[in-house]
mmCIF file of C-alpha atoms in Angstrom:
data_model
loop_
_atom_site.group_PDB
_atom_site.id
_atom_site.type_symbol
_atom_site.label_atom_id
_atom_site.label_comp_id
_atom_site.label_asym_id
_atom_site.label_seq_id
_atom_site.Cartn_x
_atom_site.Cartn_y
_atom_site.Cartn_z
ATOM 1 C CA MET A 1089 1.850 2.928 0.734
ATOM 2 C CA LEU A 1090 -1.705 3.562 1.742
ATOM 3 C CA LEU A 1091 -3.829 1.094 3.786
ATOM 4 C CA VAL A 1092 -7.605 1.457 4.681
ATOM 5 C CA LEU A 1093 -9.640 -0.932 6.706
ATOM 6 C CA GLY A 1094 -12.974 -1.493 5.798
ATOM 7 C CA VAL A 1095 -14.562 -4.208 7.411
ATOM 8 C CA SER A 1096 -18.421 -4.543 8.255
ATOM 9 C CA THR A 1097 -21.078 -6.605 8.548
ATOM 10 C CA LEU A 1098 -24.627 -5.743 7.596
ATOM 11 C CA SER A 1099 -26.485 -8.081 9.596
ATOM 12 C CA GLU A 1100 -26.566 -10.737 12.218
ATOM 13 C CA ALA A 1101 -27.153 -13.535 10.160
ATOM 14 C CA GLN A 1102 -26.115 -16.839 11.252
ATOM 15 C CA VAL A 1103 -23.889 -18.954 8.716
ATOM 16 C CA LYS A 1104 -23.050 -22.507 8.769
ATOM 17 C CA LYS A 1105 -21.345 -22.948 5.823
ATOM 18 C CA ALA A 1106 -20.652 -20.733 2.720
ATOM 19 C CA ALA A 1107 -18.980 -21.256 -0.655
ATOM 20 C CA LEU A 1108 -16.794 -18.882 -2.837
ATOM 21 C CA ILE A 1109 -18.352 -18.766 -6.006
ATOM 22 C CA SER A 1110 -16.603 -16.056 -8.115
ATOM 23 C CA VAL A 1111 -12.876 -14.619 -7.931
ATOM 24 C CA PHE A 1112 -11.735 -12.209 -10.633
ATOM 25 C CA GLY A 1113 -10.103 -9.115 -11.242
ATOM 26 C CA SER A 1114 -10.997 -5.823 -13.422
ATOM 27 C CA ARG A 1115 -8.875 -4.090 -15.864
ATOM 28 C CA ASN A 1116 -10.962 -1.105 -15.830
ATOM 29 C CA LEU A 1117 -8.838 1.764 -14.331
ATOM 30 C CA SER A 1118 -11.376 4.329 -13.381
ATOM 31 C CA ASP A 1119 -14.942 4.358 -12.518
ATOM 32 C CA ASN A 1120 -15.922 7.505 -14.495
ATOM 33 C CA PRO A 1121 -16.927 7.036 -18.044
ATOM 34 C CA LEU A 1122 -15.077 9.964 -19.189
ATOM 35 C CA ASP A 1123 -11.902 8.472 -18.661
ATOM 36 C CA THR A 1124 -12.647 5.545 -20.954
ATOM 37 C CA LYS A 1125 -10.948 7.129 -23.951
ATOM 38 C CA LEU A 1126 -8.074 8.293 -21.939
ATOM 39 C CA TYR A 1127 -7.175 4.823 -20.929
ATOM 40 C CA GLU A 1128 -8.393 2.807 -24.127
ATOM 41 C CA LYS A 1129 -4.767 2.434 -25.546
ATOM 42 C CA ILE A 1130 -3.922 0.765 -22.154
ATOM 43 C CA LEU A 1131 -6.911 -1.568 -22.263
ATOM 44 C CA LYS A 1132 -5.999 -2.882 -25.919
ATOM 45 C CA ASP A 1133 -2.278 -3.581 -24.789
ATOM 46 C CA SER A 1134 -1.320 -6.996 -24.406
ATOM 47 C CA SER A 1135 1.271 -6.510 -21.939
ATOM 48 C CA PHE A 1136 -1.895 -5.524 -19.743
ATOM 49 C CA ASN A 1137 -2.104 -8.915 -18.596
ATOM 50 C CA LEU A 1138 -3.854 -9.422 -14.988
ATOM 51 C CA VAL A 1139 -3.586 -13.250 -15.052
ATOM 52 C CA PRO A 1140 -0.653 -13.774 -12.691
ATOM 53 C CA VAL A 1141 -1.953 -11.043 -10.182
ATOM 54 C CA VAL A 1142 -5.670 -12.768 -9.916
ATOM 55 C CA GLU A 1143 -4.342 -16.013 -9.637
ATOM 56 C CA GLN A 1144 -2.244 -14.581 -6.776
ATOM 57 C CA PHE A 1145 -5.339 -12.939 -5.373
ATOM 58 C CA GLU A 1146 -7.276 -16.188 -5.311
ATOM 59 C CA SER A 1147 -4.429 -18.110 -3.805
ATOM 60 C CA VAL A 1148 -4.296 -15.545 -0.741
ATOM 61 C CA ILE A 1149 -7.796 -15.572 -0.364
ATOM 62 C CA GLN A 1150 -7.863 -19.625 -0.378
ATOM 63 C CA LYS A 1151 -5.128 -20.024 1.947
ATOM 64 C CA ASN A 1152 -5.274 -16.819 4.128
ATOM 65 C CA PHE A 1153 -8.603 -15.715 4.551
ATOM 66 C CA LEU A 1154 -11.092 -18.450 3.868
ATOM 67 C CA PRO A 1155 -9.681 -20.235 7.050
ATOM 68 C CA GLN A 1156 -10.156 -17.165 9.271
ATOM 69 C CA PHE A 1157 -13.988 -17.612 8.984
ATOM 70 C CA PRO A 1158 -15.615 -19.270 12.063
ATOM 71 C CA PHE A 1159 -17.523 -21.528 9.502
ATOM 72 C CA PRO A 1160 -16.389 -23.851 6.739
ATOM 73 C CA PHE A 1161 -16.589 -23.110 2.937
ATOM 74 C CA VAL A 1162 -17.292 -25.667 0.463
ATOM 75 C CA ASN A 1163 -14.186 -26.945 -0.997
ATOM 76 C CA LYS A 1164 -13.212 -25.386 -4.558
ATOM 77 C CA ASP A 1165 -13.200 -28.310 -6.778
ATOM 78 C CA GLU A 1166 -16.785 -29.195 -5.675
ATOM 79 C CA VAL A 1167 -17.901 -25.493 -6.529
ATOM 80 C CA LEU A 1168 -16.257 -25.294 -9.976
ATOM 81 C CA SER A 1169 -16.538 -28.741 -11.300
ATOM 82 C CA HIS A 1170 -20.594 -29.069 -10.920
ATOM 83 C CA PRO A 1171 -22.401 -28.888 -14.204
ATOM 84 C CA GLU A 1172 -24.688 -26.339 -13.057
ATOM 85 C CA TYR A 1173 -21.838 -24.019 -12.164
ATOM 86 C CA ARG A 1174 -21.111 -22.998 -16.043
ATOM 87 C CA SER A 1175 -24.877 -22.337 -16.489
ATOM 88 C CA LEU A 1176 -24.508 -19.141 -14.242
ATOM 89 C CA GLU A 1177 -22.794 -17.624 -17.156
ATOM 90 C CA LYS A 1178 -25.707 -16.721 -18.964
ATOM 91 C CA LEU A 1179 -26.969 -14.701 -15.877
ATOM 92 C CA THR A 1180 -24.086 -12.539 -15.683
ATOM 93 C CA ARG A 1181 -22.962 -9.392 -17.677
ATOM 94 C CA TRP A 1182 -19.204 -10.186 -17.746
ATOM 95 C CA ALA A 1183 -18.934 -14.022 -18.661
ATOM 96 C CA ASP A 1184 -17.957 -13.181 -22.234
ATOM 97 C CA ASP A 1185 -15.907 -10.115 -21.542
ATOM 98 C CA ASN A 1186 -12.141 -10.257 -22.184
ATOM 99 C CA ILE A 1187 -11.339 -6.639 -22.096
ATOM 100 C CA TYR A 1188 -12.176 -5.405 -18.737
ATOM 101 C CA THR A 1189 -12.518 -8.663 -16.496
ATOM 102 C CA THR A 1190 -9.985 -11.190 -15.999
ATOM 103 C CA PRO A 1191 -11.280 -14.377 -13.857
ATOM 104 C CA ALA A 1192 -8.991 -16.878 -11.794
ATOM 105 C CA LYS A 1193 -8.746 -20.037 -13.370
ATOM 106 C CA GLY A 1194 -12.112 -22.044 -13.364
ATOM 107 C CA TYR A 1195 -14.283 -18.920 -12.053
ATOM 108 C CA ILE A 1196 -16.961 -17.121 -13.641
ATOM 109 C CA PRO A 1197 -16.838 -13.471 -12.937
ATOM 110 C CA ILE A 1198 -20.146 -12.569 -11.033
ATOM 111 C CA ALA A 1199 -20.814 -8.718 -10.320
ATOM 112 C CA ALA A 1200 -21.046 -7.706 -7.089
ATOM 113 C CA TYR A 1201 -20.784 -3.909 -7.055
ATOM 114 C CA GLY A 1202 -23.912 -2.798 -5.274
ATOM 115 C CA ILE A 1203 -25.374 -0.917 -7.822
ATOM 116 C CA ALA A 1204 -24.871 -3.565 -10.565
ATOM 117 C CA ASP A 1205 -25.054 -7.019 -8.977
ATOM 118 C CA ASP A 1206 -25.759 -10.287 -10.936
ATOM 119 C CA GLU A 1207 -28.504 -11.125 -8.366
ATOM 120 C CA GLU A 1208 -30.024 -13.790 -10.438
ATOM 121 C CA ALA A 1209 -26.612 -15.608 -10.844
ATOM 122 C CA ILE A 1210 -26.119 -15.226 -6.996
ATOM 123 C CA LYS A 1211 -29.342 -16.710 -6.146
ATOM 124 C CA LYS A 1212 -29.335 -19.555 -8.587
ATOM 125 C CA SER A 1213 -25.983 -20.776 -7.394
ATOM 126 C CA PHE A 1214 -27.716 -21.929 -4.241
ATOM 127 C CA ASP A 1215 -29.753 -24.343 -6.178
ATOM 128 C CA TYR A 1216 -26.717 -26.578 -6.878
ATOM 129 C CA LEU A 1217 -24.681 -25.933 -3.948
ATOM 130 C CA PRO A 1218 -24.918 -28.349 -0.952
ATOM 131 C CA ALA A 1219 -28.246 -27.662 0.949
ATOM 132 C CA ASP A 1220 -26.514 -26.648 4.107
ATOM 133 C CA VAL A 1221 -24.801 -23.749 2.333
ATOM 134 C CA ASP A 1222 -26.360 -20.522 3.347
ATOM 135 C CA ALA A 1223 -24.015 -17.879 2.104
ATOM 136 C CA VAL A 1224 -21.871 -17.457 -1.028
ATOM 137 C CA MET A 1225 -18.877 -15.063 -1.386
ATOM 138 C CA ILE A 1226 -17.716 -13.013 -4.508
ATOM 139 C CA ALA A 1227 -14.169 -11.851 -4.214
ATOM 140 C CA TYR A 1228 -12.629 -9.067 -6.835
ATOM 141 C CA ILE A 1229 -9.689 -6.903 -7.041
ATOM 142 C CA ASP A 1230 -9.745 -3.762 -9.091
ATOM 143 C CA PHE A 1231 -7.299 -0.769 -9.764
ATOM 144 C CA SER A 1232 -7.597 2.801 -10.214
ATOM 145 C CA LEU A 1233 -5.390 5.673 -11.694
ATOM 146 C CA TYR A 1234 -5.171 8.427 -9.496
ATOM 147 C CA ASP A 1235 -3.444 11.525 -9.415
ATOM 148 C CA GLU A 1236 -0.829 12.025 -6.873
ATOM 149 C CA VAL A 1237 0.747 15.703 -7.698
ATOM 150 C CA GLY A 1238 -0.238 17.731 -10.628
ATOM 151 C CA MET A 1239 0.644 21.359 -12.079
ATOM 152 C CA GLY A 1240 0.096 23.004 -15.653
ATOM 153 C CA GLY A 1241 -1.558 20.021 -17.308
ATOM 154 C CA PHE A 1242 1.372 17.490 -16.062
ATOM 155 C CA SER A 1243 0.477 15.271 -13.327
ATOM 156 C CA LYS A 1244 1.991 12.210 -11.578
ATOM 157 C CA LYS A 1245 -0.320 9.053 -11.394
ATOM 158 C CA LYS A 1246 -0.116 6.316 -9.143
ATOM 159 C CA ILE A 1247 -2.112 2.984 -8.997
ATOM 160 C CA ARG A 1248 -4.413 2.006 -6.025
ATOM 161 C CA ALA A 1249 -5.251 -1.604 -5.830
ATOM 162 C CA HIS A 1250 -8.591 -2.395 -4.115
ATOM 163 C CA VAL A 1251 -9.788 -5.576 -2.867
ATOM 164 C CA ASN A 1252 -13.388 -6.739 -1.990
ATOM 165 C CA LEU A 1253 -14.768 -9.730 -0.285
ATOM 166 C CA LYS A 1254 -18.606 -9.643 -0.230
ATOM 167 C CA MET A 1255 -20.902 -12.346 1.244
ATOM 168 C CA PHE A 1256 -24.463 -12.672 0.261
ATOM 169 C CA ASP A 1257 -27.317 -14.807 1.840
ATOM 170 C CA ARG A 1258 -30.163 -17.155 0.023
ATOM 171 C CA SER A 1259 -32.216 -13.885 -0.530
ATOM 172 C CA VAL A 1260 -29.373 -12.189 -2.115
ATOM 173 C CA LYS A 1261 -28.947 -9.728 0.679
ATOM 174 C CA ARG A 1262 -25.424 -8.566 1.329
ATOM 175 C CA ILE A 1263 -24.530 -9.875 4.941
ATOM 176 C CA PHE A 1264 -20.501 -9.112 5.006
ATOM 177 C CA LYS A 1265 -18.204 -7.151 3.024
ATOM 178 C CA LEU A 1266 -14.223 -6.283 3.329
ATOM 179 C CA LYS A 1267 -12.889 -3.493 1.416
ATOM 180 C CA GLU A 1268 -8.998 -2.706 1.547
ATOM 181 C CA ASN A 1269 -6.626 -0.827 -0.632
ATOM 182 C CA ALA A 1270 -2.696 -0.349 -0.966
ATOM 183 C CA THR A 1271 -1.061 2.049 -3.565
ATOM 184 C CA SER A 1272 2.054 1.352 -5.903
ATOM 185 C CA ASP A 1273 5.482 2.406 -4.816
ATOM 186 C CA THR A 1274 6.149 4.081 -8.169
ATOM 187 C CA GLY A 1275 4.276 6.844 -10.068
ATOM 188 C CA LEU A 1276 4.303 7.540 -13.828
ATOM 189 C CA ALA A 1277 3.773 10.900 -15.797
ATOM 190 C CA ALA A 1278 0.644 12.112 -17.330
ATOM 191 C CA TYR A 1279 -0.353 15.142 -19.467
ATOM 192 C CA GLY A 1280 -3.927 16.298 -19.713
ATOM 193 C CA GLY A 1281 -4.940 13.209 -18.252
ATOM 194 C CA PHE A 1282 -3.396 10.937 -20.688
ATOM 195 C CA VAL A 1283 -0.487 8.660 -19.376
ATOM 196 C CA LEU A 1284 2.760 9.000 -21.292
ATOM 197 C CA GLU A 1285 4.368 5.909 -20.124
ATOM 198 C CA THR A 1286 2.158 3.236 -20.607
ATOM 199 C CA GLN A 1287 4.629 0.247 -20.449
ATOM 200 C CA LYS A 1288 4.848 1.472 -16.386
ATOM 201 C CA ILE A 1289 1.212 0.376 -15.682
ATOM 202 C CA MET A 1290 1.911 -3.326 -15.286
ATOM 203 C CA PRO A 1291 4.801 -2.993 -12.719
ATOM 204 C CA MET A 1292 2.681 -0.370 -10.997
ATOM 205 C CA ILE A 1293 -0.288 -2.739 -10.871
ATOM 206 C CA GLU A 1294 2.220 -5.494 -9.707
ATOM 207 C CA SER A 1295 3.502 -3.192 -6.821
ATOM 208 C CA ALA A 1296 0.164 -2.056 -5.582
ATOM 209 C CA SER A 1297 -0.917 -5.550 -5.327
ATOM 210 C CA LYS A 1298 2.128 -6.917 -3.850
ATOM 211 C CA ASN A 1299 1.687 -4.276 -0.951
ATOM 212 C CA LEU A 1300 -2.059 -4.843 -0.630
ATOM 213 C CA PHE A 1301 -1.439 -8.839 -0.214
ATOM 214 C CA GLU A 1302 1.326 -8.505 2.202
ATOM 215 C CA ASP A 1303 -0.927 -5.967 4.310
ATOM 216 C CA MET A 1304 -3.875 -8.169 4.081
ATOM 217 C CA LYS A 1305 -1.966 -11.280 5.221
ATOM 218 C CA GLU A 1306 -0.298 -9.194 8.116
ATOM 219 C CA LYS A 1307 -2.919 -6.931 9.609
ATOM 220 C CA LEU A 1308 -6.409 -8.397 8.655
ATOM 221 C CA PRO A 1309 -6.852 -11.739 10.303
ATOM 222 C CA LYS A 1310 -7.784 -10.627 13.708
ATOM 223 C CA SER A 1311 -10.247 -7.743 12.380
ATOM 224 C CA LEU A 1312 -11.430 -10.246 9.853
ATOM 225 C CA ASN A 1313 -12.051 -13.063 12.620
ATOM 226 C CA LYS A 1314 -13.719 -10.562 14.940
ATOM 227 C CA MET A 1315 -16.045 -9.640 12.213
ATOM 228 C CA ALA A 1316 -16.975 -12.824 10.680
ATOM 229 C CA LYS A 1317 -17.827 -14.251 14.223
ATOM 230 C CA LYS A 1318 -21.003 -12.188 13.904
ATOM 231 C CA LEU A 1319 -22.102 -14.312 11.095
ATOM 232 C CA GLY A 1320 -21.272 -17.805 12.935
ATOM 233 C CA LYS A 1321 -23.253 -17.235 16.116
#
């Protein structure tokens, strides 16, 4: 299992109250466009269901991490039940996607990848949130298949789970980010990049996610609290 800590603040901005506006998971197993064909069969497999993982992810964020910040977050129901929240869909690239993206129940998937952010949706969210909210957070989990070992065209692949928490101010400037990852306990066989045992993908994702959530809950609170205080001065 691999754990990499990556917590950083990008400014000394003061935050008095924040809101979690998006929680989702990505089913895309590689950032390399050339891998799309390799994993096309997996993406179309109905057993590749991220809903339980994403719901657990959202629960960990709500119960274990938001309370660690030195400022309050708007209640989840207040964020999601407002009529204007659904209007953000038209400003996002993934709202109608059911292949690559799995949102937590009630949430809209809002992109926050750095080079591909739904900036208009992020900015628009401040229009309906309480006036004292000066930051919004987007949380997502994604996965990557990588070669652990390989020889002669054959390889053993594992899954790495990545969590990202990103916070933006009213000008859509990113003021806080947390990145963390952990790997699956088991692997699977591949030849020429093609996965030979697709039925093992979901158990590997569950394994990597379990390792990630356990390590997040155990090791991150102190680091998260220390860095988040920079936003609560």
